[in-house]
Short mmCIF file of C-alpha atoms and ligand atoms in Angstrom, two decimals:
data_model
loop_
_atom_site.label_atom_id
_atom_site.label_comp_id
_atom_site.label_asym_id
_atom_site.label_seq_id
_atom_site.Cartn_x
_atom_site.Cartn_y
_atom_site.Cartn_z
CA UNK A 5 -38.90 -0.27 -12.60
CA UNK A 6 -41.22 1.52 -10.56
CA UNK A 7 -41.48 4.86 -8.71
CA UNK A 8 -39.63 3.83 -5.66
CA UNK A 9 -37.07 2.16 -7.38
CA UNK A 10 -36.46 4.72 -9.85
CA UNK A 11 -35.99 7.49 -7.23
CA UNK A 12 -33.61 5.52 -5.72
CA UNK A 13 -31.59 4.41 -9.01
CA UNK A 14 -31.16 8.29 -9.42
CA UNK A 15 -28.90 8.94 -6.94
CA UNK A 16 -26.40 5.99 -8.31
CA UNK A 17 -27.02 7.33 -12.04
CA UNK A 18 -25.95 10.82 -11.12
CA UNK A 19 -23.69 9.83 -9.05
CA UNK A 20 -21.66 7.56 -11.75
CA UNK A 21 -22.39 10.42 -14.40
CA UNK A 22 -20.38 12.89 -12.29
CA UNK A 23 -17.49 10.46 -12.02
CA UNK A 24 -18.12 9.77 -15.55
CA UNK A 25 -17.81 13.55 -16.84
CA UNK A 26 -14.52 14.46 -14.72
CA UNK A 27 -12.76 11.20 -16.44
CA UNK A 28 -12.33 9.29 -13.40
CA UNK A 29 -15.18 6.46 -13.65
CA UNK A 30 -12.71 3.40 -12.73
CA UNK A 31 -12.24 0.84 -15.32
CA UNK A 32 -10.96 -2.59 -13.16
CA UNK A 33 -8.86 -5.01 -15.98
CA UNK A 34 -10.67 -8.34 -15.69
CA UNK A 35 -7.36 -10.57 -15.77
CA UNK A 36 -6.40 -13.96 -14.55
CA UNK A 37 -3.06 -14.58 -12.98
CA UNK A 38 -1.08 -17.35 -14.75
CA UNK A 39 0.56 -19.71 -11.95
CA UNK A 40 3.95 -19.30 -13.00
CA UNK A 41 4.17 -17.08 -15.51
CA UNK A 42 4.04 -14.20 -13.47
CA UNK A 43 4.09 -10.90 -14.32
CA UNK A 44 1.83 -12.10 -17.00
CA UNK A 45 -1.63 -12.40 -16.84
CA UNK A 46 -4.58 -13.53 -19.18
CA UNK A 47 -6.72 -10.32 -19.97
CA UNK A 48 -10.12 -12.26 -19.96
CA UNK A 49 -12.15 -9.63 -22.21
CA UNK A 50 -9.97 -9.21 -25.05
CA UNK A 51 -8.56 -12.66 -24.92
CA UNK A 52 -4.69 -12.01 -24.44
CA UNK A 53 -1.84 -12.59 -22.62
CA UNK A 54 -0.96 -9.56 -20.93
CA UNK A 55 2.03 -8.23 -18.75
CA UNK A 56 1.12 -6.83 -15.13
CA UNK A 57 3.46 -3.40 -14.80
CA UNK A 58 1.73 -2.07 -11.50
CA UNK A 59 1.33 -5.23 -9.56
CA UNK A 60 1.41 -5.20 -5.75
CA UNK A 61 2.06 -8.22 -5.72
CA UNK A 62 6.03 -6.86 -5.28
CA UNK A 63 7.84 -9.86 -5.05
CA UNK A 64 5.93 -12.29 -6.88
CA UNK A 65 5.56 -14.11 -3.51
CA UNK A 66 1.53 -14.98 -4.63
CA UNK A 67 2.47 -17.87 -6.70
CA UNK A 68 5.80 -18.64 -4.99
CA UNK A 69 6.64 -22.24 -4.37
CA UNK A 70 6.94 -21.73 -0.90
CA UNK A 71 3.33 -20.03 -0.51
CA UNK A 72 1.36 -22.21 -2.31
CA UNK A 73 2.90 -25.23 -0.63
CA UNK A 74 2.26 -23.50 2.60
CA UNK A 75 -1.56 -23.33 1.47
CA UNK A 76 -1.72 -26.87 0.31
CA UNK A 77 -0.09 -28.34 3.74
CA UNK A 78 -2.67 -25.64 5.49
CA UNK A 79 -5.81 -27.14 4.26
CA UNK A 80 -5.12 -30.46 4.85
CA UNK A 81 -4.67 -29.75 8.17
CA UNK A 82 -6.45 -27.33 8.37
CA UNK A 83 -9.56 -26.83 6.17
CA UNK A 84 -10.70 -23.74 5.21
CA UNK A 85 -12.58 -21.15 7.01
CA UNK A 86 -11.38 -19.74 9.86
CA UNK A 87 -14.75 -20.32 11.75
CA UNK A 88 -15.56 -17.38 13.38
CA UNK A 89 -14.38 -14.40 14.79
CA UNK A 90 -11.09 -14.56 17.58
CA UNK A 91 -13.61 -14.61 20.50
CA UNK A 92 -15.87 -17.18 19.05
CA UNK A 93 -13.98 -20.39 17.87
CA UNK A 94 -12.39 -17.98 14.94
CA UNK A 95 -8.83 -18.12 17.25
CA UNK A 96 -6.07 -20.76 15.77
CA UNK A 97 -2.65 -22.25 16.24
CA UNK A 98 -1.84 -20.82 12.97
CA UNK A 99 -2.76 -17.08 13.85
CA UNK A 100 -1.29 -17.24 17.13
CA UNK A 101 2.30 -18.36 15.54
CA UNK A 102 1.64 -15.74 12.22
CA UNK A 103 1.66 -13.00 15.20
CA UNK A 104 4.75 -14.03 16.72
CA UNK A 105 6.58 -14.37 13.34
CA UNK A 106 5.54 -10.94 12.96
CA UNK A 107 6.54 -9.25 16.46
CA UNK A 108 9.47 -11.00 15.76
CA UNK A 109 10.08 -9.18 12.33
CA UNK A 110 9.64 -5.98 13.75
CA UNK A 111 11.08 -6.70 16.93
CA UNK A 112 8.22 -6.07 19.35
CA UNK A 113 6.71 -7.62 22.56
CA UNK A 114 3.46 -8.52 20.53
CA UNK A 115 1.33 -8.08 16.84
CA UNK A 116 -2.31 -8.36 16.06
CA UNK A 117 -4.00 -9.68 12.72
CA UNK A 118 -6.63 -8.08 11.42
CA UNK A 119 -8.54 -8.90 7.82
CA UNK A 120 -6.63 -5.96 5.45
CA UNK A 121 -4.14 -3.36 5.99
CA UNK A 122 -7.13 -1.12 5.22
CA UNK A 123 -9.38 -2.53 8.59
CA UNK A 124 -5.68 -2.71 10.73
CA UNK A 125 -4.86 1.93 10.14
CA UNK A 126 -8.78 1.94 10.49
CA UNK A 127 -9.62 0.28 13.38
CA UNK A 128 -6.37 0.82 15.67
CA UNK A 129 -5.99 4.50 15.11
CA UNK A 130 -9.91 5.09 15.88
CA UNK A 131 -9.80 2.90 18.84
CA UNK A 132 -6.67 4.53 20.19
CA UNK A 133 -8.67 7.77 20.20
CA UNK A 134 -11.32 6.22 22.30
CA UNK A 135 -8.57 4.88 24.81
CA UNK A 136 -6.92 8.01 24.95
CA UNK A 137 -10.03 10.77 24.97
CA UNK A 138 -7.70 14.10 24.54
CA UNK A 139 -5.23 12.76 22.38
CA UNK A 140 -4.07 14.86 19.31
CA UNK A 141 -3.10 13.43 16.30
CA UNK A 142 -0.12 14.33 13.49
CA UNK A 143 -0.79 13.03 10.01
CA UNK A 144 1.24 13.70 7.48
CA UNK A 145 -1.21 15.19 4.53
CA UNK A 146 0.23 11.92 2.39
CA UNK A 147 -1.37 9.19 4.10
CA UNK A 148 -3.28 6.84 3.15
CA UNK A 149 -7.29 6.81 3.13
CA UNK A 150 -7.33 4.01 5.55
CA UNK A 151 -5.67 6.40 7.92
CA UNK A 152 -7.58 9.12 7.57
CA UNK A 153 -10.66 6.79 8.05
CA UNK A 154 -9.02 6.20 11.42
CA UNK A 155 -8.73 9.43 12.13
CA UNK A 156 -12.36 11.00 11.33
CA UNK A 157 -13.52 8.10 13.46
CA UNK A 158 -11.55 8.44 16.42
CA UNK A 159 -12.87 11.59 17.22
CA UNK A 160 -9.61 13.48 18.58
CA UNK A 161 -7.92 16.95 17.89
CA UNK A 162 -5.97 16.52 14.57
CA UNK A 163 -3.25 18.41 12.55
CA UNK A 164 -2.09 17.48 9.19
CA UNK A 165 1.73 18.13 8.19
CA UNK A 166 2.92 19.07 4.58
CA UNK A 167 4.50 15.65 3.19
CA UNK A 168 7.92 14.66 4.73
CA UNK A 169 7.98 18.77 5.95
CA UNK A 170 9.71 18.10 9.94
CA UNK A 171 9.15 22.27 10.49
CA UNK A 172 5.66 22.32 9.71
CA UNK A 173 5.12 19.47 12.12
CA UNK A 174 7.45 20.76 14.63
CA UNK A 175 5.24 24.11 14.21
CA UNK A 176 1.91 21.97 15.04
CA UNK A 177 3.82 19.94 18.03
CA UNK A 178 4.66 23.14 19.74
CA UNK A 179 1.19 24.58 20.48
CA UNK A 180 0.71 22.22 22.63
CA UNK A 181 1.86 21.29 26.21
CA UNK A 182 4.86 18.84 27.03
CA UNK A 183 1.75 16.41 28.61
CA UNK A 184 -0.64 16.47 26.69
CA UNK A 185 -0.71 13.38 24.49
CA UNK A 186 -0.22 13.19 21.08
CA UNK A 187 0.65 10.54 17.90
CA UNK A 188 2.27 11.33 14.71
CA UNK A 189 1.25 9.13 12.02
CA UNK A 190 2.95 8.61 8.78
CA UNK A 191 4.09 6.11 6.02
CA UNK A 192 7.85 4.89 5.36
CA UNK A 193 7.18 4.76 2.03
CA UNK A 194 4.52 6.49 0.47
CA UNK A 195 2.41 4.55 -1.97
CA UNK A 196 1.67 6.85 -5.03
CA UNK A 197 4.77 9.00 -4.96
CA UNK A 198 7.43 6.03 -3.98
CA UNK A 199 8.82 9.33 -1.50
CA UNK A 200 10.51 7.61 1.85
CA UNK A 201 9.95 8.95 5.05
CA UNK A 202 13.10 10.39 7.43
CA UNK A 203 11.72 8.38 10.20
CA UNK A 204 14.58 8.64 12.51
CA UNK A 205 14.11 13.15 12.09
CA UNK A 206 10.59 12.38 12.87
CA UNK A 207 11.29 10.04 15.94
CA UNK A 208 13.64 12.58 17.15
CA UNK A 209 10.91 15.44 17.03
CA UNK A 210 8.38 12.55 18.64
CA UNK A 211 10.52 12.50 21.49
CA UNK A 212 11.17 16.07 21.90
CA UNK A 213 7.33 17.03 22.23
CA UNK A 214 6.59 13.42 23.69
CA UNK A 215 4.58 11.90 20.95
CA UNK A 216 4.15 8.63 20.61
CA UNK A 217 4.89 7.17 16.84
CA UNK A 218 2.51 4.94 14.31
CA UNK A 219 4.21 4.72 10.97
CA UNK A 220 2.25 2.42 7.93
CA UNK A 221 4.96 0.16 6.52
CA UNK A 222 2.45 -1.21 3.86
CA UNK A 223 5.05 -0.49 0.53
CA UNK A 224 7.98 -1.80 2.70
CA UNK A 225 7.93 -4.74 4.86
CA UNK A 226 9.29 -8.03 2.62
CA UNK A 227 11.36 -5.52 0.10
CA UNK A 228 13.62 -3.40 2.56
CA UNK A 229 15.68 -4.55 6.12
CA UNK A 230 17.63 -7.10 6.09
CA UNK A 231 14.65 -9.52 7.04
CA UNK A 232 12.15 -7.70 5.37
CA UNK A 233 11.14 -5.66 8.34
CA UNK A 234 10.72 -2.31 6.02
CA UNK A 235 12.45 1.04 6.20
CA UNK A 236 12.26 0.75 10.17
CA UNK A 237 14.43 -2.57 10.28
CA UNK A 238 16.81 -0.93 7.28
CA UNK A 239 17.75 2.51 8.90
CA UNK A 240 17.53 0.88 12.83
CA UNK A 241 14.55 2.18 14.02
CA UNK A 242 11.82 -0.49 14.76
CA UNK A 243 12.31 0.52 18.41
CA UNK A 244 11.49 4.02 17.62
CA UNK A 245 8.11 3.34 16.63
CA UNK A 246 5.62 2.73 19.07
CA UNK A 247 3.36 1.16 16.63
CA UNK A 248 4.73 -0.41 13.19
CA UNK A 249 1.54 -1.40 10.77
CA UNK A 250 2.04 -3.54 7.82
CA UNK A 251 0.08 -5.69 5.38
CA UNK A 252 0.39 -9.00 3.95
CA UNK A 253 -1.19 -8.36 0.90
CA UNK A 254 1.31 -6.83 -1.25
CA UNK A 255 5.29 -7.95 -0.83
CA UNK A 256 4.14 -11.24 1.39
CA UNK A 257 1.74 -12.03 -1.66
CA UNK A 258 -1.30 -12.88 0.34
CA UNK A 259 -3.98 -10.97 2.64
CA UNK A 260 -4.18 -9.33 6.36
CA UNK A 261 -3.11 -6.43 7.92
CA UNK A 262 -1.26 -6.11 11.42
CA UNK A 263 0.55 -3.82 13.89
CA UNK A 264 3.07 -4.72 15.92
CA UNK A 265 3.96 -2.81 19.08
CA UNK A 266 4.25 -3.32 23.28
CA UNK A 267 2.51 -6.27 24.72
CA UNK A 268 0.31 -3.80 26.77
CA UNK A 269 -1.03 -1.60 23.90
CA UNK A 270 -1.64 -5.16 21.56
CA UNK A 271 -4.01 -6.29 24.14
CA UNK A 272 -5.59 -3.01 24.82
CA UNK A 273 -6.20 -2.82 20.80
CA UNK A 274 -7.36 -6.51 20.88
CA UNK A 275 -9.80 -5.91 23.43
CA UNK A 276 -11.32 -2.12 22.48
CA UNK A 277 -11.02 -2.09 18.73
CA UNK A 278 -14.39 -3.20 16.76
CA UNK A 279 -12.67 -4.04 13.46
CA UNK A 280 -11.05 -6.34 15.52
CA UNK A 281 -13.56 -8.27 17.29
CA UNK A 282 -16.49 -8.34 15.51
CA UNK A 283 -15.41 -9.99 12.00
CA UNK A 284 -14.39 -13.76 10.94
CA UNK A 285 -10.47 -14.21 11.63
CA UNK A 286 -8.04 -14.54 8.92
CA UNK A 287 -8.37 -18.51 7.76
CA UNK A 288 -5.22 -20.57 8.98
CA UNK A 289 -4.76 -21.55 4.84
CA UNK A 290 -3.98 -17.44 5.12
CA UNK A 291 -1.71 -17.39 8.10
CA UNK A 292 0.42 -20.12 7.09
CA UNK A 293 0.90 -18.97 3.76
CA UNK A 294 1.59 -15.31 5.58
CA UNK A 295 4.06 -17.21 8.22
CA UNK A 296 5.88 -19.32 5.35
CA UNK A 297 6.06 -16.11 3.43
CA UNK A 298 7.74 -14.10 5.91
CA UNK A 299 10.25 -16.55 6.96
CA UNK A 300 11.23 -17.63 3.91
CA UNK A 301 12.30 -13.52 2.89
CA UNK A 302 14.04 -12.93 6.54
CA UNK A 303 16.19 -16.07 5.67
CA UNK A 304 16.67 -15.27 1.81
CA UNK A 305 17.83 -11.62 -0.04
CA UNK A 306 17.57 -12.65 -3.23
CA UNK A 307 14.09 -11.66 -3.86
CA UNK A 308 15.01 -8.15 -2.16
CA UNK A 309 17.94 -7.70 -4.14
CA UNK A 310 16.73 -8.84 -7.36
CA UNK A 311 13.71 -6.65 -7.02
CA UNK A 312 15.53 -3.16 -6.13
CA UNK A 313 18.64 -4.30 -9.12
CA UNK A 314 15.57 -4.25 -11.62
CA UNK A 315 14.13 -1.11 -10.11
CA UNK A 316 16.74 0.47 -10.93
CA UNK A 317 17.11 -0.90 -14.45
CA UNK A 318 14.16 0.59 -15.31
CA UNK A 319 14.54 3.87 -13.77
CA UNK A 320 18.17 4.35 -15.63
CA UNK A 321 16.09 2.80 -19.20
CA UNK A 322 13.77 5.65 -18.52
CA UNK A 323 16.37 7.94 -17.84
CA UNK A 324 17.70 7.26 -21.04
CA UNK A 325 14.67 7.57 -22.90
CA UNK A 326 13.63 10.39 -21.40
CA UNK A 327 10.67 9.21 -19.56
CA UNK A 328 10.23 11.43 -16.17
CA UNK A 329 9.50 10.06 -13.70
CA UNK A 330 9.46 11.16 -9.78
CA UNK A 331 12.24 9.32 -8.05
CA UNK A 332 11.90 8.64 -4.54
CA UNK A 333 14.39 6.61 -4.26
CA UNK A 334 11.87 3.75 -3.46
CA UNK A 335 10.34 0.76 -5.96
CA UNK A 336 7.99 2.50 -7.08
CA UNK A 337 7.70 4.60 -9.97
CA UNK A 338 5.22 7.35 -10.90
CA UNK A 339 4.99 8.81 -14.28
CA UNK A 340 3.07 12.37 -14.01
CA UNK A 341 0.25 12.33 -16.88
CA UNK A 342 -1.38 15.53 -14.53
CA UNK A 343 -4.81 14.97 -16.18
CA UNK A 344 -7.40 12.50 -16.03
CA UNK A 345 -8.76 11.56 -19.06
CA UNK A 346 -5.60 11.56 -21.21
CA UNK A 347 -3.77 8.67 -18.11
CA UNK A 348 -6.99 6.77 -18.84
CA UNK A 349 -6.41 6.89 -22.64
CA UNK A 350 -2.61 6.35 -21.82
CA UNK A 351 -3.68 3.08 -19.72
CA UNK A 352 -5.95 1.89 -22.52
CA UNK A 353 -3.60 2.29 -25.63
CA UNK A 354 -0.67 0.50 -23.60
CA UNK A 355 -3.36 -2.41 -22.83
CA UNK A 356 -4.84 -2.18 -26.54
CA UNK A 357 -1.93 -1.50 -28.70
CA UNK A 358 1.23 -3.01 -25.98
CA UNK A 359 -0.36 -5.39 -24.09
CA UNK A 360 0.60 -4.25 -21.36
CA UNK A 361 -1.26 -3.19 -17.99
CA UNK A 362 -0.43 0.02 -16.14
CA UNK A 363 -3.14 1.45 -14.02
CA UNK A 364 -4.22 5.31 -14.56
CA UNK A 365 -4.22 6.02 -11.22
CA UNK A 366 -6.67 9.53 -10.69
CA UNK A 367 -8.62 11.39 -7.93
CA UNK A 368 -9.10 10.78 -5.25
CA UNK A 369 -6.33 8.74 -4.95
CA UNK A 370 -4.16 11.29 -6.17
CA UNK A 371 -5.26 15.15 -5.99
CA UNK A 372 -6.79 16.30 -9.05
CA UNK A 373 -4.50 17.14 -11.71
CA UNK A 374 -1.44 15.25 -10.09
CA UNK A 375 -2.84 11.66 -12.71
CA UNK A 376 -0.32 9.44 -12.79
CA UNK A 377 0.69 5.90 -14.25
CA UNK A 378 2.12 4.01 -11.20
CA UNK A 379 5.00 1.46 -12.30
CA UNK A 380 5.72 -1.16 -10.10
CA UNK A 381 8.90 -3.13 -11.41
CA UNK A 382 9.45 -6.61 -9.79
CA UNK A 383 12.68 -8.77 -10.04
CA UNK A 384 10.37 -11.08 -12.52
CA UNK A 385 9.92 -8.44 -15.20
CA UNK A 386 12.69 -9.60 -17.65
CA UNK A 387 15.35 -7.56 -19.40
CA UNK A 388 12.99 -7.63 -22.99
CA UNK A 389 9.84 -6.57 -20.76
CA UNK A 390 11.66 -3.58 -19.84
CA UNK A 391 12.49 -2.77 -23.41
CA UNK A 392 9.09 -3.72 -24.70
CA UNK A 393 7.65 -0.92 -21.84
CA UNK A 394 9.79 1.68 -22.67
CA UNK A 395 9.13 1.31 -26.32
CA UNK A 396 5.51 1.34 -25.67
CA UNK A 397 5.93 4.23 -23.01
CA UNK A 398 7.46 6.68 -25.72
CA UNK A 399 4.68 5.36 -28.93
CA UNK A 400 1.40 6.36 -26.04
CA UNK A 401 3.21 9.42 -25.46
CA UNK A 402 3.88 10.40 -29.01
CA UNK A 403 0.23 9.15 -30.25
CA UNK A 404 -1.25 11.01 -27.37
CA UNK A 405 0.61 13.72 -27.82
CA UNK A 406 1.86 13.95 -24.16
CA UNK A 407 4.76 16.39 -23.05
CA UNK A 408 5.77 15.86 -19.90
CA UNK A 409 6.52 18.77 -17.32
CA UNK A 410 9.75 18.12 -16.62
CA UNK A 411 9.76 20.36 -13.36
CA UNK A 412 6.78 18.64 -12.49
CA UNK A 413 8.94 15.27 -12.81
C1 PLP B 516 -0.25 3.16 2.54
C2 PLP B 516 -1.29 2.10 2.59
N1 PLP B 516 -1.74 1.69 3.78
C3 PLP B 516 -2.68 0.73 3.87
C4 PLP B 516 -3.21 0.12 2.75
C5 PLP B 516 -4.23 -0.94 2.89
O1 PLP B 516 -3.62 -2.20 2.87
P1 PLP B 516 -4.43 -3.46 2.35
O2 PLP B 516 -4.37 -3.43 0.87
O3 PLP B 516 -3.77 -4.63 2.98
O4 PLP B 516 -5.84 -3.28 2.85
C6 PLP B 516 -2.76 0.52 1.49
C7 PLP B 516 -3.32 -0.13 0.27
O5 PLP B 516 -2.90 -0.01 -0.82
C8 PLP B 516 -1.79 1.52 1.39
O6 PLP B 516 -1.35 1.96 0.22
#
């Protein structure tokens, strides 16, 4: 290596070592999915078959019959690549009708497909602050990194609200005049505490101080609403919001982020927002599968129901076995470990010793000393997985010598 290299390699080294030291150098689990087996998974290193416990995969829809015939039909038709971005030959027949599907879902005039949930928060809240120079913004102090990207790059006048707390942002909302124009931004349900929003108290104070609304249905659309619209479409409120966001990556089992809103404020996001325009569209293999996806849970509850019966299996077997967990009433299911290094071990016996993967889920996705194992229970874990991961639950916990804090829980 020489000099100029080695100066350079530095900053990575010492960078890594910090992470290293603090506990929270992230380990990925180098598994295969198994077509039909799912939640299991071959753990490649160690040479196992392994069950997936924190899979965002929700529904299972990723290896669906429906999806994967969906693909199949796409590339025959189709091909593969998308071709370019929307402006340059990228546009297709099969993105067009994925973005009607989707207005339709969340009953809007119009949606707009972008690569990842991640690139759709990022790039529509930042270009909304260069449409709108002396907007303010209202995040809840929850949301997602994606958001906050959005934020720091739109530029504007922000706020941030304690989690779910309607006086604190009431408290922000009134400093400023009736006309001056302002977005609250939050999540229906939030992704590392399963909490749910009160989205109607929220639109309520939106329209008293004449906000408009952007809620991040990421962790909802597919599993809640009758059709899979999310916690808007399940407690009425889709027309509340003036922009609903969503992904296709975790309950739809494939990849792509939208929003969904007026006709007007699609195309002004379609024409400002660089995130947008200046990347390769989604493939049509994608859309289709997306499009097949999405129909197939508005027209079917099974999947729903099935997933939020065994939700709640597991939260009454942990109940029992006194496990704490927070309850948010949602699918998901944190288990407060509240320090790095011991979550990591936690994660690492239950792959080594259970064979089973949770994710240790640390800073800074979580605030320091708030580690948690995130359990994500689908309607394919069976009745003996759920035993098996309680068993194994209690034997880390007793060989690690964790007590939980049961106010903290
Ligand atoms: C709340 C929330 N919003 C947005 C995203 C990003 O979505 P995607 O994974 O499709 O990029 C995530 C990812 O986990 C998320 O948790």
């Amino acid at each position: 290596m020489n000099e100029s290299v080695k100066f350079y390699e530095n900053y990575f080294t010492k960078a890594l070592n910090n992470i290293r030291q603090e506990g929270r150098y992230r380990v990925f689990g180098d598994f295969a999915r198994i077509a039909g087996d799912f939640p299991n998974a071959w753990d490649v290193q160690n040479n196992k078959k392994i069950t997936l416990w924190c899979s965002n995969d929700y529904l299972g829809m990723g290896e669906h019959e429906v999806t994967k015939n969906a693909v199949i039909n796409a590339i025959n038709k189709y091909g593969v690549g998308a071709g370019g971005t929307r402006n340059i030959s990228g546009n297709s027949e099969a993105i067009i009708l994925l973005e009607k599907e989707l207005a339709d879902l969340h009953q809007k005039d119009a949606a707009l497909m972008f690569t990842s949930g991640y690139v759709s928060n990022s790039a529509t809240i930042s270009t909304l602050g260069k449409l709108i120079p002396d907007l303010v913004i209202f995040s809840d102090e929850a949301n997602h990194a994606s958001i906050i990207e959005g934020i720091r790059f739109s530029g504007c006048a922000k706020h941030i609200f304690k989690h779910n707390d309607l006086n604190h942002l009431e408290e922000l909302l009134k400093i400023y005049p009736k006309d001056k124009p302002k977005i609250i931004i939050f999540e229906s349900v939030y992704s590392m505490s399963g909490n749910i929003s009160p989205i109607h108290l929220i639109c309520d104070v939106a329209d008293k101080y004449n906000a408009m609304t952007y809620i991040d249905e990421v962790h909802a659309v597919g599993m809640y609403g009758k059709r899979g619209g999310g916690i808007t479409e399940l407690v009425g409120a889709s027309d509340r919001l003036t922009i609903i966001e969503g992904t296709l990556g975790k309950a739809f089992g494939v990849v792509g982020g939208y929003i969904a809103g007026s006709a007007n404020l699609i195309d002004a996001i379609r024409s400002f927002a660089s995130g947008f325009i200046f990347t390769t569209a989604l493939p049509p293999l994608i859309c289709e599968a997306a499009r097949s996806t999405i129909q197939y849970l508005k027209e079917n509850n099974y999947e729903r129901q099935a997933l939020h019966a065994r939700v709640s299996d597991v939260k009454q077997a942990m109940r029992k076995a006194e496990i704490m967990f927070r309850s948010g009433y949602s699918h998901i299911i944190p288990i407060m470990i509240n320090d790095p290094e011991i979550c990591k071990k936690a994660r690492d016996m239950m792959l080594a010793k259970h064979n089973i993967f949770v994710q240790a889920i640390n800073y800074p996705t979580v605030p320091k000393g708030a580690e948690r194992l995130r359990i994500t229970p689908t309607q394919h874990h069976t009745e003996e997985m759920v035993v098996h991961l309680i068993n194994s639950l209690q034997d880390v916990f007793m060989e690690l010598n964790i007590k939980q804090d049961k106010k903290a829980a």
